[in-house]
Tab-separated table of C-alpha atoms and ligand atoms in Angstrom:
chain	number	residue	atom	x	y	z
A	930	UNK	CA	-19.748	91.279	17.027
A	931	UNK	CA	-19.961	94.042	19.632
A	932	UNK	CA	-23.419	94.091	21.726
A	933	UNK	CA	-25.732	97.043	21.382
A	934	UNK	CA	-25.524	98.534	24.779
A	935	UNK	CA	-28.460	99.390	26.772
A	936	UNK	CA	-28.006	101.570	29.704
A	937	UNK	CA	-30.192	102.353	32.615
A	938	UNK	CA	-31.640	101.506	35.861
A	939	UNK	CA	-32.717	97.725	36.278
A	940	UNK	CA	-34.846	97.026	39.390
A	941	UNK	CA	-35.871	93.578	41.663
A	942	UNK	CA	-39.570	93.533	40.525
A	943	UNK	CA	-42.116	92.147	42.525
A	944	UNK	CA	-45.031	91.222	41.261
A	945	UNK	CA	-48.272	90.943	43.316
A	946	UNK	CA	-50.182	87.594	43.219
A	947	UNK	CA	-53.103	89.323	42.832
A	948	UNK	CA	-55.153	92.176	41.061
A	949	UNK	CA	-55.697	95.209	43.647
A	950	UNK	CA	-54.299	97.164	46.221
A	951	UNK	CA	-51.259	96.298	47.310
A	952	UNK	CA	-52.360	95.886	51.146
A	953	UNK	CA	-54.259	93.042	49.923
A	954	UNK	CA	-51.592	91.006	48.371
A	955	UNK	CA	-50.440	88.039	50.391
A	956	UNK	CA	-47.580	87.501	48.157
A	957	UNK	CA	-45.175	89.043	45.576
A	958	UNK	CA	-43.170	86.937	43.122
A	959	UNK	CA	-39.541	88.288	42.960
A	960	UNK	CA	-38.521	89.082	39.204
A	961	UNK	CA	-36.366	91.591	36.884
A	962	UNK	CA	-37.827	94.991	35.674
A	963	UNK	CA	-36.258	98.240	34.137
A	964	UNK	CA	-36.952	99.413	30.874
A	965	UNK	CA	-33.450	99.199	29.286
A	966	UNK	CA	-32.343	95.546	30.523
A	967	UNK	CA	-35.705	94.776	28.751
A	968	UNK	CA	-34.437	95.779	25.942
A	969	UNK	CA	-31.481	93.906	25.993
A	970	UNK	CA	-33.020	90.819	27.060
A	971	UNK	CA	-35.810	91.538	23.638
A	972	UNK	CA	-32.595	92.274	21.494
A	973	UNK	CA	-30.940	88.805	22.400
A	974	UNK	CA	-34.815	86.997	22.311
A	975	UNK	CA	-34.546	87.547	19.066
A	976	UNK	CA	-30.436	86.798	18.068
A	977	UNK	CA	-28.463	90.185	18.508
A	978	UNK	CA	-26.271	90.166	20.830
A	979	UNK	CA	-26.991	92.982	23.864
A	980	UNK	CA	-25.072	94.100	27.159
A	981	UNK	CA	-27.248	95.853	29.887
A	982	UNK	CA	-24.767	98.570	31.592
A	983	UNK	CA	-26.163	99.937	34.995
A	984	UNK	CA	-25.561	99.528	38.862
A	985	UNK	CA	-26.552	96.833	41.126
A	986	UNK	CA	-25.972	97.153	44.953
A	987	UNK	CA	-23.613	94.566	46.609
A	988	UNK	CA	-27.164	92.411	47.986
A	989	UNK	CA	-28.961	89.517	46.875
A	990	UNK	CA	-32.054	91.976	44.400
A	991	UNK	CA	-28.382	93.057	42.733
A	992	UNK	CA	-27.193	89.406	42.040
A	993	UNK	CA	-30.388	88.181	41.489
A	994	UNK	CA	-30.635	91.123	38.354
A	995	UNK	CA	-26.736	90.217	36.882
A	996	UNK	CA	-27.970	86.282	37.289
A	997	UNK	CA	-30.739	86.514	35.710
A	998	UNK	CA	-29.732	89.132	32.832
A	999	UNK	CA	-26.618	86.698	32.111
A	1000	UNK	CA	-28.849	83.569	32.386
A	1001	UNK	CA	-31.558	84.989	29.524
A	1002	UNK	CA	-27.688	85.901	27.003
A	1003	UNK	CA	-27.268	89.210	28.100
A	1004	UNK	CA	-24.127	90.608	28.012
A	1005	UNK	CA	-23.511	91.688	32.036
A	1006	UNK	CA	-19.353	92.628	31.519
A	1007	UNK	CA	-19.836	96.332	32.484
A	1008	UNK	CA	-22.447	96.026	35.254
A	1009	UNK	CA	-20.887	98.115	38.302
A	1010	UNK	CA	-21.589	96.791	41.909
A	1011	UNK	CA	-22.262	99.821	44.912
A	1012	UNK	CA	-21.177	98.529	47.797
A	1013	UNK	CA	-22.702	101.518	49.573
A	1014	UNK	CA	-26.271	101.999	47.764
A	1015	UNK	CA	-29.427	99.108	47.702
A	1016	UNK	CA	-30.710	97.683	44.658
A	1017	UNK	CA	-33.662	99.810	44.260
A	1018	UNK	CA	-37.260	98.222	43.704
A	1019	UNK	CA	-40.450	98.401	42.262
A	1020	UNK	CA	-43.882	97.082	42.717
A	1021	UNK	CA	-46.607	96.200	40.121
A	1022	UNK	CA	-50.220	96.803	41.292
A	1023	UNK	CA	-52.552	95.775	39.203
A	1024	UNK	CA	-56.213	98.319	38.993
A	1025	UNK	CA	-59.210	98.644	36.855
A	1026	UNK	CA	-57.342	101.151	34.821
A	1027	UNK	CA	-53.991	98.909	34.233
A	1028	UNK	CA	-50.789	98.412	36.338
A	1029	UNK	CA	-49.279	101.309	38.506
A	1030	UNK	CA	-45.799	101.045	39.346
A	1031	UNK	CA	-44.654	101.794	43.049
A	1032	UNK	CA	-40.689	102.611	42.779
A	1033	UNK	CA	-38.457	102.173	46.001
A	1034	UNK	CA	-35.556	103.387	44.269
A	1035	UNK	CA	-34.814	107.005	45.566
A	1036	UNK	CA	-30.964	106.655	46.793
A	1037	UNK	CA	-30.175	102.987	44.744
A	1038	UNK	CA	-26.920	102.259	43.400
A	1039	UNK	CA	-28.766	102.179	39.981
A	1040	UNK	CA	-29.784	105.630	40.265
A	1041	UNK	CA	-25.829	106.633	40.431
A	1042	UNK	CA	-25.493	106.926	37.161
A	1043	UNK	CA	-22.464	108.558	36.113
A	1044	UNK	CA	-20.134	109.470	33.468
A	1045	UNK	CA	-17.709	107.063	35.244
A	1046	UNK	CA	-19.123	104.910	33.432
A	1047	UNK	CA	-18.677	106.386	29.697
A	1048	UNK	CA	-14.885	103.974	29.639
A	1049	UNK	CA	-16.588	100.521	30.195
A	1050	UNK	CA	-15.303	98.911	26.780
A	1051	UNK	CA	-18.927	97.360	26.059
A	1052	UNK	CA	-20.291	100.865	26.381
A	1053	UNK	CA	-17.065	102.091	24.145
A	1054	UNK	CA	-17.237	99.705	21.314
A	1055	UNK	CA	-21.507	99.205	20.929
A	1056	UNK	CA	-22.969	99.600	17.541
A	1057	UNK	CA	-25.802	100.964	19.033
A	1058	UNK	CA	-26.526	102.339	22.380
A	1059	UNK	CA	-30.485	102.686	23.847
A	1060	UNK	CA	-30.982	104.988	26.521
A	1061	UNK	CA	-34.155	106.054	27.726
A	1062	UNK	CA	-36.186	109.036	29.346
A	1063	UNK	CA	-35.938	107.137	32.555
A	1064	UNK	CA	-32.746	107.851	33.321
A	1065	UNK	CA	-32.584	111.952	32.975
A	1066	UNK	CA	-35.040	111.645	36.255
A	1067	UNK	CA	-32.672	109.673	38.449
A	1068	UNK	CA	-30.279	111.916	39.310
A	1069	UNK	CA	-28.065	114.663	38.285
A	1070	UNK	CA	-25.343	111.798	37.414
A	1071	UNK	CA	-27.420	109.764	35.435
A	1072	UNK	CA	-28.953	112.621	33.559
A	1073	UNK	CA	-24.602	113.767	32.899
A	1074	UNK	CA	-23.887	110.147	31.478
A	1075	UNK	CA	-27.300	109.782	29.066
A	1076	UNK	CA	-26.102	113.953	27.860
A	1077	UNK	CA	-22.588	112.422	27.091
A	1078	UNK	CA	-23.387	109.252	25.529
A	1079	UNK	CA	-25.286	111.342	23.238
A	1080	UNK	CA	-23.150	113.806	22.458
A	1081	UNK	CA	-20.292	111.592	21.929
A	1082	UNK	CA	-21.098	111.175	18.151
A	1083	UNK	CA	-18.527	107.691	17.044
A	1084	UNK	CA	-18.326	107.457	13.676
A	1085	UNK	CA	-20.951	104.312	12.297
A	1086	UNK	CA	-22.850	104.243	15.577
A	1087	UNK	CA	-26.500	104.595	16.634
A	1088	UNK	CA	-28.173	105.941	19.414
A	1089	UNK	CA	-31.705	105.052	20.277
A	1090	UNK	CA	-34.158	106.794	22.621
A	1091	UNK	CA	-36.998	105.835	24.287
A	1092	UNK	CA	-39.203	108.637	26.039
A	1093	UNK	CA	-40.411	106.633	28.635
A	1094	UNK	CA	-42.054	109.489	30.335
A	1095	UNK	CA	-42.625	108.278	34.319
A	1096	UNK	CA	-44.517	111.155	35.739
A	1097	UNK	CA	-43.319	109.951	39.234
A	1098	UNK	CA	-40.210	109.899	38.897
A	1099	UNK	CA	-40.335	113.636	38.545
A	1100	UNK	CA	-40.120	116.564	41.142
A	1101	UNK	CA	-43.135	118.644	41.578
A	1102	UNK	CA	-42.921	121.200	39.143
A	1103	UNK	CA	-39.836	119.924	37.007
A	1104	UNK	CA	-40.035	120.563	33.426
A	1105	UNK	CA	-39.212	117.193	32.140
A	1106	UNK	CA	-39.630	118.361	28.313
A	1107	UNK	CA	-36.995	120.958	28.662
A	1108	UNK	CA	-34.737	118.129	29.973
A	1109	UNK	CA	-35.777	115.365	27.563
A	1110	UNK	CA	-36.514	117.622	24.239
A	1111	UNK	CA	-32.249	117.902	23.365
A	1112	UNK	CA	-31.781	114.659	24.356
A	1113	UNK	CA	-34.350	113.381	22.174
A	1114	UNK	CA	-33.059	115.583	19.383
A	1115	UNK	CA	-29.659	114.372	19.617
A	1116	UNK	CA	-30.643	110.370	19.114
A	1117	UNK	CA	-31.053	108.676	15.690
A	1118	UNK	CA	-33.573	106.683	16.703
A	1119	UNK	CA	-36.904	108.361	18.759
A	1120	UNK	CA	-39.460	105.754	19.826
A	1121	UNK	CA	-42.845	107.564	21.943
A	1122	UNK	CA	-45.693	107.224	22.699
A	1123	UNK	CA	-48.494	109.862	21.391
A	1124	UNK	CA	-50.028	110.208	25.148
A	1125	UNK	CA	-46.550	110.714	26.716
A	1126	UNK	CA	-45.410	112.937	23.843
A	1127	UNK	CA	-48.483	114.987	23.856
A	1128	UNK	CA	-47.547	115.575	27.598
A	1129	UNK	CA	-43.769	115.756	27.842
A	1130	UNK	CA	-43.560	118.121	24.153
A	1131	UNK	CA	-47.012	119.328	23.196
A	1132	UNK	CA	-48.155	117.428	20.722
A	1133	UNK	CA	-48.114	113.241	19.963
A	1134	UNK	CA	-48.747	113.922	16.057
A	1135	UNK	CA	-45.814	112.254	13.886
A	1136	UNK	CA	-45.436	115.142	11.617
A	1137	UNK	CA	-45.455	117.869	14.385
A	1138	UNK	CA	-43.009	115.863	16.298
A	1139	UNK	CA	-40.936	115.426	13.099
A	1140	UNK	CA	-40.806	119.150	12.946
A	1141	UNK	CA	-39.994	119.728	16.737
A	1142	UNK	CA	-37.668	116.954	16.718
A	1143	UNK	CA	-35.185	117.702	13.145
A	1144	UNK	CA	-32.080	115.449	14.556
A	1145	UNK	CA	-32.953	112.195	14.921
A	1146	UNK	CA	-33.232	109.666	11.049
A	1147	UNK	CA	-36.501	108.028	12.420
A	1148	UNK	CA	-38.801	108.919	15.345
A	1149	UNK	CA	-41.542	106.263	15.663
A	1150	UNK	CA	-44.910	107.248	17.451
A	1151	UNK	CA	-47.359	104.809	19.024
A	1152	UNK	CA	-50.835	105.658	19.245
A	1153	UNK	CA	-53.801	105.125	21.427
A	1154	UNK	CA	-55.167	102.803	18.180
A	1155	UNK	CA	-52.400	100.171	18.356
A	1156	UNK	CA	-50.810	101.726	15.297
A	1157	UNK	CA	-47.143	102.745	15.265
A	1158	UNK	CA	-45.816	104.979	12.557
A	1159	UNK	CA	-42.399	105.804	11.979
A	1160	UNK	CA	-41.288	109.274	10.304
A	1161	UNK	CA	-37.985	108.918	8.585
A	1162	UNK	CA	-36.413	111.881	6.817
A	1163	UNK	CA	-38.018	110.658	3.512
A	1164	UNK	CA	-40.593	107.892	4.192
A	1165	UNK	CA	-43.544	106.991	6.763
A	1166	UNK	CA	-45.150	104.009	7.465
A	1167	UNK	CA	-47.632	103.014	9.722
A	1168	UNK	CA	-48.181	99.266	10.776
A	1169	UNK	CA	-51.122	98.040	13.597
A	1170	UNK	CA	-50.290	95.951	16.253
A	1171	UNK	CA	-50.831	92.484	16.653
A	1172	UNK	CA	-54.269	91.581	17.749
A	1173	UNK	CA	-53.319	89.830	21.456
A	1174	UNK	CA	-55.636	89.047	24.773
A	1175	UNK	CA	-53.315	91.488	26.762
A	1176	UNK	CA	-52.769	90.338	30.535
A	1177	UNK	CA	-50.232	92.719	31.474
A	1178	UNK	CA	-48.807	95.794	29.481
A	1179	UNK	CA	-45.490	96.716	31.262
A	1180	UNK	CA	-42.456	96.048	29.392
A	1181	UNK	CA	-44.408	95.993	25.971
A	1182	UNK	CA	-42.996	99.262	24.587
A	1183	UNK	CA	-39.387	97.917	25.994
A	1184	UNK	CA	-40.046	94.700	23.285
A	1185	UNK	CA	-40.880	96.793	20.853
A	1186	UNK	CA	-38.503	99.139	20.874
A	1187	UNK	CA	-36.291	95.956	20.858
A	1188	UNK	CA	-38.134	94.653	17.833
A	1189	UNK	CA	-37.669	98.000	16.125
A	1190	UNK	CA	-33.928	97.966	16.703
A	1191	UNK	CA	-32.929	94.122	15.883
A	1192	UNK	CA	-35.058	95.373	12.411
A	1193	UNK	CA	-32.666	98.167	11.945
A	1194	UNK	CA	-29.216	96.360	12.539
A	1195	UNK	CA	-30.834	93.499	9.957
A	1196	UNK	CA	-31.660	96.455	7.379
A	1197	UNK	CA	-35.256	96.079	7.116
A	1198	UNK	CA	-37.032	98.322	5.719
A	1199	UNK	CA	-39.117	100.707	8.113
A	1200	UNK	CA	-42.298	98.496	7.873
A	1201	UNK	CA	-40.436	95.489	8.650
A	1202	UNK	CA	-38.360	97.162	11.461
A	1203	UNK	CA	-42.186	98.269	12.756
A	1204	UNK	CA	-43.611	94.424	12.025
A	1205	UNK	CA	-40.775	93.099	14.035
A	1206	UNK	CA	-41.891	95.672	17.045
A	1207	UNK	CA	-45.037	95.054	16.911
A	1208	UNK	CA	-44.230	90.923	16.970
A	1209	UNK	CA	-41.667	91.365	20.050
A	1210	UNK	CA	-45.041	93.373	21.720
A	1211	UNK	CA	-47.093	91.027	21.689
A	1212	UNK	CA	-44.858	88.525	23.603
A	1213	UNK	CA	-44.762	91.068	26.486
A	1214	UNK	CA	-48.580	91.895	25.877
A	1215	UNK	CA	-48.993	88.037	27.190
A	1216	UNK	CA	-47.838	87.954	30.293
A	1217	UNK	CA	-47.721	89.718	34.043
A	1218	UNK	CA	-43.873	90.050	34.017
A	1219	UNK	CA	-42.214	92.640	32.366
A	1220	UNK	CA	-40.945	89.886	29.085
A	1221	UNK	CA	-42.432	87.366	27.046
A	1222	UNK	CA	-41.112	84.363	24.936
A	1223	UNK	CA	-39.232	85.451	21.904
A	1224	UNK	CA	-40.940	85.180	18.739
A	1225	UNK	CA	-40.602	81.615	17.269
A	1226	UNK	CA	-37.994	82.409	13.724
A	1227	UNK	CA	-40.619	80.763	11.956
A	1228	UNK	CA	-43.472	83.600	13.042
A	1229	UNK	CA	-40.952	86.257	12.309
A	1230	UNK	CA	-40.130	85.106	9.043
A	1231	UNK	CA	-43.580	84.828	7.657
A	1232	UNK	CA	-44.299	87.881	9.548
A	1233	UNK	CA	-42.040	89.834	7.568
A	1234	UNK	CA	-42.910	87.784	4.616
A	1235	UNK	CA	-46.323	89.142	5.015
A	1236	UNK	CA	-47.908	91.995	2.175
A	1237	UNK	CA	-48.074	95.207	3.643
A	1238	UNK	CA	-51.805	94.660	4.275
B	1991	LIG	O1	-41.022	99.912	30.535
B	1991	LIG	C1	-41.125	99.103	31.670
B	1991	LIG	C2	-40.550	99.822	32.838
B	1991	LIG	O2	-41.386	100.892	33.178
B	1991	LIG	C3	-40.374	98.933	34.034
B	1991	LIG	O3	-39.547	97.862	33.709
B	1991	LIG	C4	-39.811	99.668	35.213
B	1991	LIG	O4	-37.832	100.656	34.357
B	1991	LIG	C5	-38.899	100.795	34.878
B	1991	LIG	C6	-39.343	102.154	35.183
B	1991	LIG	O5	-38.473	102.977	35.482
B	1991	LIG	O6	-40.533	102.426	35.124
């Protein structure tokens, strides 16, 4: 069975040992962050096989990210090392009103993103491949190689795409939803969030999006009410979260989106493909780093077991 490939920038991640501004943190503790390798590691948590494709530079953040991805299952065969560019990083500070992210990744070797790397044969032969609205913001190369995995339409595959607007990662006056709109439109599966949509394309309603976005089979929208509903061509469904005591929300959407996926490549129906989201969430929700535990089989099972209400 070929791994769903998830492509993008994967970061060291260092995580502050304590709530406020970073010039009063002592200490960081040195982990793995980037939305699409979070993906990959959710897909495996919870038994489908996954690759993470993306750069590392040749220096310890770069090995530490391929150990660590291989370590939690994930397929690391068409990881590319720069021997020029740095691993980039990020920091997590932790405020009143939730986490900011401080990126140190202008210039990284995961940020040189290319079609070079359309030929790597886990990228080739993927059932699915999840790309996200990261990427388009790296760099010119990176936005090429998301445009072309998307327009390369193989017969029996998916694409997925997660908006992931991050406002800082964009110029000054750049107009991300003229980049991210087509891109969006040319994936089968859209997952966003109402805020970022609302920002990024006008509007975060699911049946204005559906209209502004006629391409992809499903887009699923998340709202500020911990609902997510999912718009197919012919159904909707809307399922609430999980009610969790949230420590940390980074890396939440990433499990859900890999929730929402391993429910699609089992055939679940679209409230079981959202249940299974909204389960791989709350594992995330949990805990400062970016991933969670996997669901145990036994919560997914009588999760999906469960009546609609
Ligand atoms: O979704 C979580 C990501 O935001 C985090 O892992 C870092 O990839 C990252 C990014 O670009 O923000």
């Amino acid at each position: 069975q070929s791994p769903v490939a998830c492509v993008g920038e994967t970061m060291a991640a260092l995580l502050p040992d304590r709530p406020g501004p970073l010039e009063h943190v002592e200490a960081f503790r040195h982990s793995v962050g980037g939305a699409e390798a979070n993906v990959a590691r959710g897909l495996v948590a919870l038994g489908v096989p996954a690759a993470w494709v993306g750069r590392v530079g040749a220096d310890g953040f770069g090995r530490r990210i391929v150990a660590e991805l291989t370590a939690s299952g994930v397929d690391t065969s068409g990881v590319v090392t720069d021997p020029r560019r740095p691993t980039g990083l990020y920091f997590k500070e932790a405020g009143p009103g939730g986490s900011v992210l401080h990126y140190y990744r202008d210039g990284s070797a995961g940020s040189a993103l290319s079609p070079d790397l359309l030929d790597v044969p886990v990228l080739r032969d993927a059932p699915l491949v999840h790309l996200s609205g990261i990427t388009p913001a790296l760099s010119q190369g990176a936005h090429e190689l998301v445009a072309a995995l998307l327009a390369r339409r193989v017969p029996g595959r998916l694409t997925s795409f997660d908006l992931n607007y991050r406002p800082a990662l964009w110029p000054p006056g750049a107009d991300a939803g003229a980049t991210l709109r087509p891109l969006l439109d040319a994936a089968d599966i859209v997952l966003l969030g109402a805020d970022e949509a609302e920002t990024v394309l006008g509007t975060g309603d699911p049946a204005k999006l559906r209209a502004l976005l006629p391409g992809p089979d499903v887009i699923v929208v998340k709202d500020d009410k911990h609902r997510a509903t999912a718009v197919a061509r012919t159904a909707t469904a809307t399922e609430t979260a999980l009610r969790v005591e949230v420590v940390e929300p980074v890396g939440a959407g990433d499990a859900f989106a890999a929730g929402f996926l391993a429910g699609t490549l089992r055939g679940l129906d679209l409230r079981g493909r959202l249940r299974l989201g909204h389960l791989a969430a709350a594992g995330a929700l949990v805990v400062p780093g970016d991933h969670g535990p996997p669901p145990p089989p036994d919560r997914i099972a009588a999760l999906l077991a469960a009546s609609p209400d």
